[in-house]
PDB file of C-alpha atoms in Angstrom:
ATOM      1  CA  UNK O   1      -2.099 -70.396 -36.202  1.00  0.00           C
ATOM      2  CA  UNK O   2      -0.290 -71.097 -33.692  1.00  0.00           C
ATOM      3  CA  UNK O   3       1.494 -67.628 -34.604  1.00  0.00           C
ATOM      4  CA  UNK O   4      -1.125 -65.541 -35.473  1.00  0.00           C
ATOM      5  CA  UNK O   5      -2.882 -65.976 -32.237  1.00  0.00           C
ATOM      6  CA  UNK O   6       0.518 -64.660 -30.528  1.00  0.00           C
ATOM      7  CA  UNK O   7       0.456 -61.751 -32.508  1.00  0.00           C
ATOM      8  CA  UNK O   8      -2.745 -60.795 -31.460  1.00  0.00           C
ATOM      9  CA  UNK O   9      -2.425 -61.485 -28.193  1.00  0.00           C
ATOM     10  CA  UNK O  10       0.328 -59.268 -28.327  1.00  0.00           C
ATOM     11  CA  UNK O  11      -1.299 -55.764 -29.781  1.00  0.00           C
ATOM     12  CA  UNK O  12      -3.798 -56.614 -27.094  1.00  0.00           C
ATOM     13  CA  UNK O  13      -0.854 -56.012 -24.549  1.00  0.00           C
ATOM     14  CA  UNK O  14       0.112 -53.027 -26.207  1.00  0.00           C
ATOM     15  CA  UNK O  15      -1.094 -49.605 -24.454  1.00  0.00           C
ATOM     16  CA  UNK O  16      -4.217 -48.465 -25.672  1.00  0.00           C
ATOM     17  CA  UNK O  17      -4.882 -51.151 -27.310  1.00  0.00           C
ATOM     18  CA  UNK O  18      -7.872 -53.622 -26.160  1.00  0.00           C
ATOM     19  CA  UNK O  19      -8.188 -51.623 -23.095  1.00  0.00           C
ATOM     20  CA  UNK O  20     -10.653 -48.029 -23.102  1.00  0.00           C
ATOM     21  CA  UNK O  21      -8.622 -45.651 -20.646  1.00  0.00           C
ATOM     22  CA  UNK O  22     -10.253 -44.365 -17.383  1.00  0.00           C
ATOM     23  CA  UNK O  23      -7.771 -41.225 -16.068  1.00  0.00           C
ATOM     24  CA  UNK O  24      -6.595 -38.085 -18.038  1.00  0.00           C
ATOM     25  CA  UNK O  25      -4.157 -38.237 -20.525  1.00  0.00           C
ATOM     26  CA  UNK O  26      -1.794 -35.262 -19.469  1.00  0.00           C
ATOM     27  CA  UNK O  27       1.078 -34.448 -21.566  1.00  0.00           C
ATOM     28  CA  UNK O  28       3.384 -31.592 -21.620  1.00  0.00           C
ATOM     29  CA  UNK O  29       7.267 -30.277 -19.666  1.00  0.00           C
ATOM     30  CA  UNK O  30       6.615 -29.842 -16.018  1.00  0.00           C
ATOM     31  CA  UNK O  31       6.062 -25.523 -15.701  1.00  0.00           C
ATOM     32  CA  UNK O  32       4.285 -25.033 -18.802  1.00  0.00           C
ATOM     33  CA  UNK O  33       0.612 -25.199 -18.938  1.00  0.00           C
ATOM     34  CA  UNK O  34      -0.182 -29.499 -19.441  1.00  0.00           C
ATOM     35  CA  UNK O  35      -2.548 -30.684 -22.482  1.00  0.00           C
ATOM     36  CA  UNK O  36      -5.300 -32.805 -21.021  1.00  0.00           C
ATOM     37  CA  UNK O  37      -7.169 -35.520 -22.772  1.00  0.00           C
ATOM     38  CA  UNK O  38     -10.473 -37.143 -20.810  1.00  0.00           C
ATOM     39  CA  UNK O  39     -11.698 -40.029 -20.946  1.00  0.00           C
ATOM     40  CA  UNK O  40     -15.229 -40.595 -22.756  1.00  0.00           C
ATOM     41  CA  UNK O  41     -16.129 -42.674 -19.849  1.00  0.00           C
ATOM     42  CA  UNK O  42     -17.454 -41.815 -15.591  1.00  0.00           C
ATOM     43  CA  UNK O  43     -15.245 -40.704 -13.757  1.00  0.00           C
ATOM     44  CA  UNK O  44     -13.635 -42.232 -10.810  1.00  0.00           C
ATOM     45  CA  UNK O  45     -16.008 -42.434  -7.365  1.00  0.00           C
ATOM     46  CA  UNK O  46     -13.631 -41.087  -5.313  1.00  0.00           C
ATOM     47  CA  UNK O  47     -10.695 -39.281  -5.418  1.00  0.00           C
ATOM     48  CA  UNK O  48      -7.758 -40.399  -7.744  1.00  0.00           C
ATOM     49  CA  UNK O  49      -3.853 -39.538  -6.885  1.00  0.00           C
ATOM     50  CA  UNK O  50      -1.924 -39.863 -10.295  1.00  0.00           C
ATOM     51  CA  UNK O  51       1.916 -38.686  -9.621  1.00  0.00           C
ATOM     52  CA  UNK O  52       2.715 -38.148 -14.198  1.00  0.00           C
ATOM     53  CA  UNK O  53       6.255 -36.850 -13.144  1.00  0.00           C
ATOM     54  CA  UNK O  54       8.809 -37.733 -10.354  1.00  0.00           C
ATOM     55  CA  UNK O  55      10.342 -34.622  -9.494  1.00  0.00           C
ATOM     56  CA  UNK O  56      13.786 -34.654  -7.478  1.00  0.00           C
ATOM     57  CA  UNK O  57      13.657 -32.076  -4.748  1.00  0.00           C
ATOM     58  CA  UNK O  58      12.772 -32.028  -1.067  1.00  0.00           C
ATOM     59  CA  UNK O  59       9.713 -34.498  -0.278  1.00  0.00           C
ATOM     60  CA  UNK O  60       6.385 -32.297   1.189  1.00  0.00           C
ATOM     61  CA  UNK O  61       5.893 -32.435   4.871  1.00  0.00           C
ATOM     62  CA  UNK O  62       2.116 -31.663   6.034  1.00  0.00           C
ATOM     63  CA  UNK O  63       2.250 -28.248   7.730  1.00  0.00           C
ATOM     64  CA  UNK O  64       4.702 -26.463   4.701  1.00  0.00           C
ATOM     65  CA  UNK O  65       3.714 -24.049   2.462  1.00  0.00           C
ATOM     66  CA  UNK O  66       3.893 -25.245  -0.936  1.00  0.00           C
ATOM     67  CA  UNK O  67       4.343 -23.336  -4.270  1.00  0.00           C
ATOM     68  CA  UNK O  68       3.234 -24.789  -6.653  1.00  0.00           C
ATOM     69  CA  UNK O  69       1.470 -24.441 -10.256  1.00  0.00           C
ATOM     70  CA  UNK O  70      -2.554 -25.487 -10.365  1.00  0.00           C
ATOM     71  CA  UNK O  71      -4.155 -26.277 -13.791  1.00  0.00           C
ATOM     72  CA  UNK O  72      -7.886 -27.038 -12.964  1.00  0.00           C
ATOM     73  CA  UNK O  73     -10.843 -28.555 -15.613  1.00  0.00           C
ATOM     74  CA  UNK O  74     -14.226 -30.030 -14.969  1.00  0.00           C
ATOM     75  CA  UNK O  75     -14.155 -33.556 -16.164  1.00  0.00           C
ATOM     76  CA  UNK O  76     -17.310 -33.540 -17.452  1.00  0.00           C
ATOM     77  CA  UNK O  77     -16.630 -30.601 -19.944  1.00  0.00           C
ATOM     78  CA  UNK O  78     -12.818 -30.992 -20.600  1.00  0.00           C
ATOM     79  CA  UNK O  79     -13.137 -26.884 -20.015  1.00  0.00           C
ATOM     80  CA  UNK O  80     -10.840 -24.800 -17.812  1.00  0.00           C
ATOM     81  CA  UNK O  81     -12.194 -23.496 -14.923  1.00  0.00           C
ATOM     82  CA  UNK O  82      -8.876 -21.995 -13.088  1.00  0.00           C
ATOM     83  CA  UNK O  83      -5.657 -22.117 -14.290  1.00  0.00           C
ATOM     84  CA  UNK O  84      -2.591 -20.370 -12.363  1.00  0.00           C
ATOM     85  CA  UNK O  85      -0.743 -20.384 -15.971  1.00  0.00           C
ATOM     86  CA  UNK O  86      -3.482 -18.171 -17.069  1.00  0.00           C
ATOM     87  CA  UNK O  87      -2.240 -15.923 -14.037  1.00  0.00           C
ATOM     88  CA  UNK O  88       1.152 -16.019 -14.801  1.00  0.00           C
ATOM     89  CA  UNK O  89       1.466 -16.889 -11.034  1.00  0.00           C
ATOM     90  CA  UNK O  90       1.908 -19.656  -9.391  1.00  0.00           C
ATOM     91  CA  UNK O  91      -0.260 -20.087  -5.897  1.00  0.00           C
ATOM     92  CA  UNK O  92       1.040 -21.044  -2.112  1.00  0.00           C
ATOM     93  CA  UNK O  93      -1.142 -23.936  -1.076  1.00  0.00           C
ATOM     94  CA  UNK O  94      -0.391 -24.022   3.157  1.00  0.00           C
ATOM     95  CA  UNK O  95      -0.910 -28.079   4.528  1.00  0.00           C
ATOM     96  CA  UNK O  96      -1.745 -26.875   7.967  1.00  0.00           C
ATOM     97  CA  UNK O  97      -4.763 -28.722   7.802  1.00  0.00           C
ATOM     98  CA  UNK O  98      -7.139 -25.020   8.036  1.00  0.00           C
ATOM     99  CA  UNK O  99      -6.605 -23.815   4.343  1.00  0.00           C
ATOM    100  CA  UNK O 100      -7.422 -26.828   1.917  1.00  0.00           C
ATOM    101  CA  UNK O 101      -9.489 -30.209   1.801  1.00  0.00           C
ATOM    102  CA  UNK O 102      -7.957 -33.104   2.820  1.00  0.00           C
ATOM    103  CA  UNK O 103      -7.657 -34.555  -0.954  1.00  0.00           C
ATOM    104  CA  UNK O 104      -5.289 -31.379  -1.468  1.00  0.00           C
ATOM    105  CA  UNK O 105      -2.695 -32.594   1.231  1.00  0.00           C
ATOM    106  CA  UNK O 106      -2.901 -36.045  -0.105  1.00  0.00           C
ATOM    107  CA  UNK O 107      -2.271 -35.076  -3.468  1.00  0.00           C
ATOM    108  CA  UNK O 108       1.001 -32.519  -2.297  1.00  0.00           C
ATOM    109  CA  UNK O 109       2.004 -33.892   1.102  1.00  0.00           C
ATOM    110  CA  UNK O 110       4.999 -36.810   0.326  1.00  0.00           C
ATOM    111  CA  UNK O 111       5.562 -36.138  -3.380  1.00  0.00           C
ATOM    112  CA  UNK O 112       8.601 -34.262  -4.315  1.00  0.00           C
ATOM    113  CA  UNK O 113       9.120 -31.068  -5.625  1.00  0.00           C
ATOM    114  CA  UNK O 114       9.609 -31.027  -9.036  1.00  0.00           C
ATOM    115  CA  UNK O 115       7.110 -33.308  -9.350  1.00  0.00           C
ATOM    116  CA  UNK O 116       3.950 -33.299 -11.363  1.00  0.00           C
ATOM    117  CA  UNK O 117       0.050 -34.679 -10.178  1.00  0.00           C
ATOM    118  CA  UNK O 118      -3.041 -35.334 -11.336  1.00  0.00           C
ATOM    119  CA  UNK O 119      -5.770 -34.796  -8.434  1.00  0.00           C
ATOM    120  CA  UNK O 120      -9.301 -36.122  -9.463  1.00  0.00           C
ATOM    121  CA  UNK O 121     -11.718 -35.014  -6.476  1.00  0.00           C
ATOM    122  CA  UNK O 122     -15.174 -34.501  -6.378  1.00  0.00           C
ATOM    123  CA  UNK O 123     -16.079 -30.581  -6.348  1.00  0.00           C
ATOM    124  CA  UNK O 124     -17.303 -30.914  -3.340  1.00  0.00           C
ATOM    125  CA  UNK O 125     -13.690 -32.003  -1.481  1.00  0.00           C
ATOM    126  CA  UNK O 126     -12.565 -28.879  -4.308  1.00  0.00           C
ATOM    127  CA  UNK O 127     -11.463 -25.936  -1.970  1.00  0.00           C
ATOM    128  CA  UNK O 128     -11.679 -25.189   2.032  1.00  0.00           C
ATOM    129  CA  UNK O 129     -10.878 -27.672   4.487  1.00  0.00           C
ATOM    130  CA  UNK O 130     -14.620 -28.301   5.364  1.00  0.00           C
ATOM    131  CA  UNK O 131     -15.615 -29.664   1.623  1.00  0.00           C
ATOM    132  CA  UNK O 132     -16.491 -27.229  -0.525  1.00  0.00           C
ATOM    133  CA  UNK O 133     -17.175 -26.793  -4.382  1.00  0.00           C
ATOM    134  CA  UNK O 134     -15.146 -23.988  -5.817  1.00  0.00           C
ATOM    135  CA  UNK O 135     -17.722 -21.156  -6.929  1.00  0.00           C
ATOM    136  CA  UNK O 136     -19.884 -21.333 -10.137  1.00  0.00           C
ATOM    137  CA  UNK O 137     -19.688 -25.067  -9.496  1.00  0.00           C
ATOM    138  CA  UNK O 138     -22.051 -27.871  -8.653  1.00  0.00           C
ATOM    139  CA  UNK O 139     -20.596 -30.110  -5.900  1.00  0.00           C
ATOM    140  CA  UNK O 140     -21.684 -32.888  -7.923  1.00  0.00           C
ATOM    141  CA  UNK O 141     -19.178 -32.013 -10.811  1.00  0.00           C
ATOM    142  CA  UNK O 142     -15.639 -34.171 -10.931  1.00  0.00           C
ATOM    143  CA  UNK O 143     -12.463 -31.631 -10.914  1.00  0.00           C
ATOM    144  CA  UNK O 144      -9.201 -32.853 -12.726  1.00  0.00           C
ATOM    145  CA  UNK O 145      -6.448 -30.922 -10.894  1.00  0.00           C
ATOM    146  CA  UNK O 146      -2.755 -31.026 -12.716  1.00  0.00           C
ATOM    147  CA  UNK O 147       0.204 -29.226  -9.426  1.00  0.00           C
ATOM    148  CA  UNK O 148       3.546 -28.729 -10.753  1.00  0.00           C
ATOM    149  CA  UNK O 149       5.252 -28.111  -7.069  1.00  0.00           C
ATOM    150  CA  UNK O 150       7.833 -25.592  -7.124  1.00  0.00           C
ATOM    151  CA  UNK O 151       8.905 -25.674  -3.644  1.00  0.00           C
ATOM    152  CA  UNK O 152       8.253 -26.399  -0.065  1.00  0.00           C
ATOM    153  CA  UNK O 153       8.580 -24.308   2.814  1.00  0.00           C
ATOM    154  CA  UNK O 154       8.150 -24.106   6.663  1.00  0.00           C
ATOM    155  CA  UNK O 155       5.384 -20.900   7.444  1.00  0.00           C
ATOM    156  CA  UNK O 156       8.639 -19.621   9.035  1.00  0.00           C
ATOM    157  CA  UNK O 157      11.003 -20.155   6.444  1.00  0.00           C
ATOM    158  CA  UNK O 158      13.832 -17.117   6.294  1.00  0.00           C
ATOM    159  CA  UNK O 159      17.006 -16.708   4.976  1.00  0.00           C
ATOM    160  CA  UNK O 160      19.155 -16.655   8.601  1.00  0.00           C
ATOM    161  CA  UNK O 161      19.777 -13.205   8.680  1.00  0.00           C
ATOM    162  CA  UNK O 162      20.656 -10.903  11.929  1.00  0.00           C
ATOM    163  CA  UNK O 163      17.719  -9.835  13.499  1.00  0.00           C
ATOM    164  CA  UNK O 164      19.048  -6.049  14.677  1.00  0.00           C
ATOM    165  CA  UNK O 165      20.875  -4.957  10.906  1.00  0.00           C
ATOM    166  CA  UNK O 166      22.312  -2.103  10.559  1.00  0.00           C
ATOM    167  CA  UNK O 167      20.589   0.817   7.929  1.00  0.00           C
ATOM    168  CA  UNK O 168      21.289   4.396   7.069  1.00  0.00           C
ATOM    169  CA  UNK O 169      20.238   6.942   9.068  1.00  0.00           C
ATOM    170  CA  UNK O 170      17.225   8.101   6.002  1.00  0.00           C
ATOM    171  CA  UNK O 171      15.641   4.842   6.924  1.00  0.00           C
ATOM    172  CA  UNK O 172      13.759   2.243   9.631  1.00  0.00           C
ATOM    173  CA  UNK O 173      15.324   0.339  11.847  1.00  0.00           C
ATOM    174  CA  UNK O 174      14.407  -2.705  11.064  1.00  0.00           C
ATOM    175  CA  UNK O 175      14.084  -5.611  14.154  1.00  0.00           C
ATOM    176  CA  UNK O 176      12.358  -8.691  15.455  1.00  0.00           C
ATOM    177  CA  UNK O 177      10.649 -11.777  13.429  1.00  0.00           C
ATOM    178  CA  UNK O 178       9.584 -11.442  11.374  1.00  0.00           C
ATOM    179  CA  UNK O 179      11.085  -8.646  10.586  1.00  0.00           C
ATOM    180  CA  UNK O 180       9.585  -5.444  10.979  1.00  0.00           C
ATOM    181  CA  UNK O 181      10.406  -1.630  10.418  1.00  0.00           C
ATOM    182  CA  UNK O 182      10.644   1.387  13.165  1.00  0.00           C
ATOM    183  CA  UNK O 183      12.188   4.385  13.955  1.00  0.00           C
ATOM    184  CA  UNK O 184      10.619   5.614  10.954  1.00  0.00           C
ATOM    185  CA  UNK O 185      13.164   9.276   9.957  1.00  0.00           C
ATOM    186  CA  UNK O 186      10.130  12.138   9.127  1.00  0.00           C
ATOM    187  CA  UNK O 187      10.537  12.116   5.643  1.00  0.00           C
ATOM    188  CA  UNK O 188      10.571   9.154   3.017  1.00  0.00           C
ATOM    189  CA  UNK O 189      12.880   8.829  -0.200  1.00  0.00           C
ATOM    190  CA  UNK O 190      11.844  10.376  -2.215  1.00  0.00           C
ATOM    191  CA  UNK O 191      12.884   8.018  -5.116  1.00  0.00           C
ATOM    192  CA  UNK O 192      12.799   3.906  -4.914  1.00  0.00           C
ATOM    193  CA  UNK O 193      15.579   3.094  -2.308  1.00  0.00           C
ATOM    194  CA  UNK O 194      17.152  -0.348  -1.687  1.00  0.00           C
ATOM    195  CA  UNK O 195      19.077  -1.778   0.694  1.00  0.00           C
ATOM    196  CA  UNK O 196      20.662  -4.897   1.567  1.00  0.00           C
ATOM    197  CA  UNK O 197      20.001  -6.121   5.144  1.00  0.00           C
ATOM    198  CA  UNK O 198      21.785  -9.585   4.267  1.00  0.00           C
ATOM    199  CA  UNK O 199      23.851 -10.670   1.518  1.00  0.00           C
ATOM    200  CA  UNK O 200      22.826 -14.164   0.105  1.00  0.00           C
ATOM    201  CA  UNK O 201      25.420 -16.285  -1.958  1.00  0.00           C
ATOM    202  CA  UNK O 202      22.955 -17.848  -4.375  1.00  0.00           C
ATOM    203  CA  UNK O 203      22.683 -16.456  -8.375  1.00  0.00           C
ATOM    204  CA  UNK O 204      20.909 -13.159  -8.952  1.00  0.00           C
ATOM    205  CA  UNK O 205      17.413 -12.550  -9.816  1.00  0.00           C
ATOM    206  CA  UNK O 206      16.244 -11.026 -12.840  1.00  0.00           C
ATOM    207  CA  UNK O 207      13.514 -10.294 -14.506  1.00  0.00           C
ATOM    208  CA  UNK O 208      10.694 -12.902 -15.907  1.00  0.00           C
ATOM    209  CA  UNK O 209      12.314 -14.918 -12.914  1.00  0.00           C
ATOM    210  CA  UNK O 210       9.925 -16.906 -10.359  1.00  0.00           C
ATOM    211  CA  UNK O 211      10.850 -16.015  -7.164  1.00  0.00           C
ATOM    212  CA  UNK O 212       9.627 -17.484  -3.423  1.00  0.00           C
ATOM    213  CA  UNK O 213      10.029 -14.657  -0.983  1.00  0.00           C
ATOM    214  CA  UNK O 214       8.815 -14.328   2.623  1.00  0.00           C
ATOM    215  CA  UNK O 215       7.755 -10.270   3.154  1.00  0.00           C
ATOM    216  CA  UNK O 216       6.093  -7.695   5.186  1.00  0.00           C
ATOM    217  CA  UNK O 217       4.264  -4.911   3.819  1.00  0.00           C
ATOM    218  CA  UNK O 218       4.336  -1.407   6.075  1.00  0.00           C
ATOM    219  CA  UNK O 219       3.249   2.296   5.056  1.00  0.00           C
ATOM    220  CA  UNK O 220       5.858   4.394   6.100  1.00  0.00           C
ATOM    221  CA  UNK O 221       5.907   5.380   9.732  1.00  0.00           C
ATOM    222  CA  UNK O 222       2.750   3.251  10.145  1.00  0.00           C
ATOM    223  CA  UNK O 223       3.186   1.088  13.949  1.00  0.00           C
ATOM    224  CA  UNK O 224       1.442  -2.282  12.002  1.00  0.00           C
ATOM    225  CA  UNK O 225       2.063  -3.588   8.569  1.00  0.00           C
ATOM    226  CA  UNK O 226      -0.805  -4.244   6.101  1.00  0.00           C
ATOM    227  CA  UNK O 227       0.236  -7.070   4.856  1.00  0.00           C
ATOM    228  CA  UNK O 228       3.137 -10.525   5.677  1.00  0.00           C
ATOM    229  CA  UNK O 229       3.260 -13.451   4.107  1.00  0.00           C
ATOM    230  CA  UNK O 230       3.491 -14.930   7.514  1.00  0.00           C
ATOM    231  CA  UNK O 231       0.532 -14.473   8.292  1.00  0.00           C
ATOM    232  CA  UNK O 232      -1.251 -15.712   5.347  1.00  0.00           C
ATOM    233  CA  UNK O 233       0.614 -19.757   5.826  1.00  0.00           C
ATOM    234  CA  UNK O 234       4.484 -18.876   5.192  1.00  0.00           C
ATOM    235  CA  UNK O 235       5.831 -18.221   1.603  1.00  0.00           C
ATOM    236  CA  UNK O 236       5.106 -17.073  -1.592  1.00  0.00           C
ATOM    237  CA  UNK O 237       5.643 -17.783  -5.383  1.00  0.00           C
ATOM    238  CA  UNK O 238       5.661 -14.319  -8.103  1.00  0.00           C
ATOM    239  CA  UNK O 239       6.476 -13.627 -11.601  1.00  0.00           C
ATOM    240  CA  UNK O 240       8.825 -10.698 -11.569  1.00  0.00           C
ATOM    241  CA  UNK O 241       7.106  -8.981 -13.629  1.00  0.00           C
ATOM    242  CA  UNK O 242       5.365  -5.482 -13.829  1.00  0.00           C
ATOM    243  CA  UNK O 243       1.519  -5.951 -13.408  1.00  0.00           C
ATOM    244  CA  UNK O 244       2.572  -9.369 -11.300  1.00  0.00           C
ATOM    245  CA  UNK O 245       4.544  -8.362  -8.143  1.00  0.00           C
ATOM    246  CA  UNK O 246       4.384  -4.119  -6.345  1.00  0.00           C
ATOM    247  CA  UNK O 247       5.725  -1.345  -8.054  1.00  0.00           C
ATOM    248  CA  UNK O 248       9.537  -1.169  -7.176  1.00  0.00           C
ATOM    249  CA  UNK O 249      10.572  -4.554  -6.953  1.00  0.00           C
ATOM    250  CA  UNK O 250      11.136  -5.388 -10.276  1.00  0.00           C
ATOM    251  CA  UNK O 251      13.557  -2.767 -10.865  1.00  0.00           C
ATOM    252  CA  UNK O 252      14.733  -2.880  -6.725  1.00  0.00           C
ATOM    253  CA  UNK O 253      14.966  -6.594  -6.731  1.00  0.00           C
ATOM    254  CA  UNK O 254      16.423  -7.243 -10.471  1.00  0.00           C
ATOM    255  CA  UNK O 255      20.443  -8.663  -9.501  1.00  0.00           C
ATOM    256  CA  UNK O 256      20.302  -9.261  -6.081  1.00  0.00           C
ATOM    257  CA  UNK O 257      21.580 -12.307  -5.110  1.00  0.00           C
ATOM    258  CA  UNK O 258      19.170 -15.680  -4.212  1.00  0.00           C
ATOM    259  CA  UNK O 259      19.089 -15.837  -0.121  1.00  0.00           C
ATOM    260  CA  UNK O 260      19.007 -12.448   0.057  1.00  0.00           C
ATOM    261  CA  UNK O 261      17.051  -9.745   2.776  1.00  0.00           C
ATOM    262  CA  UNK O 262      15.936  -6.723   1.384  1.00  0.00           C
ATOM    263  CA  UNK O 263      14.261  -3.093   2.257  1.00  0.00           C
ATOM    264  CA  UNK O 264      12.646  -1.661   0.487  1.00  0.00           C
ATOM    265  CA  UNK O 265      11.240   1.509  -0.244  1.00  0.00           C
ATOM    266  CA  UNK O 266       8.702   2.304  -2.872  1.00  0.00           C
ATOM    267  CA  UNK O 267       7.324   6.039  -3.709  1.00  0.00           C
ATOM    268  CA  UNK O 268       3.536   6.453  -3.226  1.00  0.00           C
ATOM    269  CA  UNK O 269       1.070   4.789  -5.937  1.00  0.00           C
ATOM    270  CA  UNK O 270      -1.637   7.234  -6.044  1.00  0.00           C
ATOM    271  CA  UNK O 271      -4.814   5.002  -6.494  1.00  0.00           C
ATOM    272  CA  UNK O 272      -2.566   1.986  -6.419  1.00  0.00           C
ATOM    273  CA  UNK O 273      -4.547  -0.600  -3.771  1.00  0.00           C
ATOM    274  CA  UNK O 274      -3.354  -4.172  -4.575  1.00  0.00           C
ATOM    275  CA  UNK O 275      -1.201  -6.226  -7.630  1.00  0.00           C
ATOM    276  CA  UNK O 276      -2.444  -9.632  -9.214  1.00  0.00           C
ATOM    277  CA  UNK O 277       0.001 -11.281  -6.563  1.00  0.00           C
ATOM    278  CA  UNK O 278      -3.042 -10.254  -4.229  1.00  0.00           C
ATOM    279  CA  UNK O 279      -0.035  -8.035  -1.775  1.00  0.00           C
ATOM    280  CA  UNK O 280      -2.309  -5.152   0.046  1.00  0.00           C
ATOM    281  CA  UNK O 281      -0.436  -1.617  -1.025  1.00  0.00           C
ATOM    282  CA  UNK O 282      -2.055   1.295   0.577  1.00  0.00           C
ATOM    283  CA  UNK O 283      -2.912   4.188  -1.117  1.00  0.00           C
ATOM    284  CA  UNK O 284      -0.799   7.339  -1.817  1.00  0.00           C
ATOM    285  CA  UNK O 285       1.599   6.543   0.457  1.00  0.00           C
ATOM    286  CA  UNK O 286       5.378   5.423   0.547  1.00  0.00           C
ATOM    287  CA  UNK O 287       5.203   1.768   1.109  1.00  0.00           C
ATOM    288  CA  UNK O 288       8.635  -0.572   2.822  1.00  0.00           C
ATOM    289  CA  UNK O 289       8.751  -3.744   1.908  1.00  0.00           C
ATOM    290  CA  UNK O 290      11.394  -6.107   3.899  1.00  0.00           C
ATOM    291  CA  UNK O 291      11.613  -8.707   2.014  1.00  0.00           C
ATOM    292  CA  UNK O 292      13.357 -12.324   2.041  1.00  0.00           C
ATOM    293  CA  UNK O 293      14.302 -14.004  -1.277  1.00  0.00           C
ATOM    294  CA  UNK O 294      14.287 -17.538  -0.672  1.00  0.00           C
ATOM    295  CA  UNK O 295      14.698 -19.406  -3.835  1.00  0.00           C
ATOM    296  CA  UNK O 296      14.166 -18.533  -8.245  1.00  0.00           C
TER     297      UNK O 296
END
């Protein structure tokens, strides 16, 4: 009889035996779309944070720009709402207190790069610093968000290149910070042109890499940029693939060492205005990009 009771007690202590799971079961490797099994019961009444896998990288600090994958599901139905894995593009989350909710900051700040973190949160805490439910989602819904933290950077992170590097006579001068082109020659190059302003010492990047960059986008001969990561909270992450980055980036950046700053001039792209990654491109004009490759 004593033996039977001991066995029963042992079984009741095994994971999943004799208890009802109240948190999502999240499986899958870091950097891949997670598999999420939701409990059948009601969601937590308050935001809940769970670290599924502990990374070994630097600790994310408040005020930084965090490059992360994010997979968002609805608790009630288990259906996906939005996933960066579908877009094949990580997102940048600025922890400056002005862009995301305090629950996102709580989920990301203090975690190590390389961690997988699960946030269970009311939809009213979903997007924006003021607390706003995502489009098409009731504020009473609960969101399950899985973050894979790829990197975290200061908003002004850069490769430490000289502020006034030498450029060939057929290309504009680059100066200042953020680095900006000026003194444009009359006519742009007729073909894709890449010039290394600062040579990094890291591994060369290749198509299919997820790259983390700072960039400034300026139409040829323009006096102001049309887009700059520095003005949008800091570094951005991109999949180096066609239709995920601006025209010319895949060919121009392939083989460039991590830690480099490059000047890339792309010929006009008729009718082309934006990319999946959100970089703003003017129509029908040659475009200059000053790109700092921070990581890959």
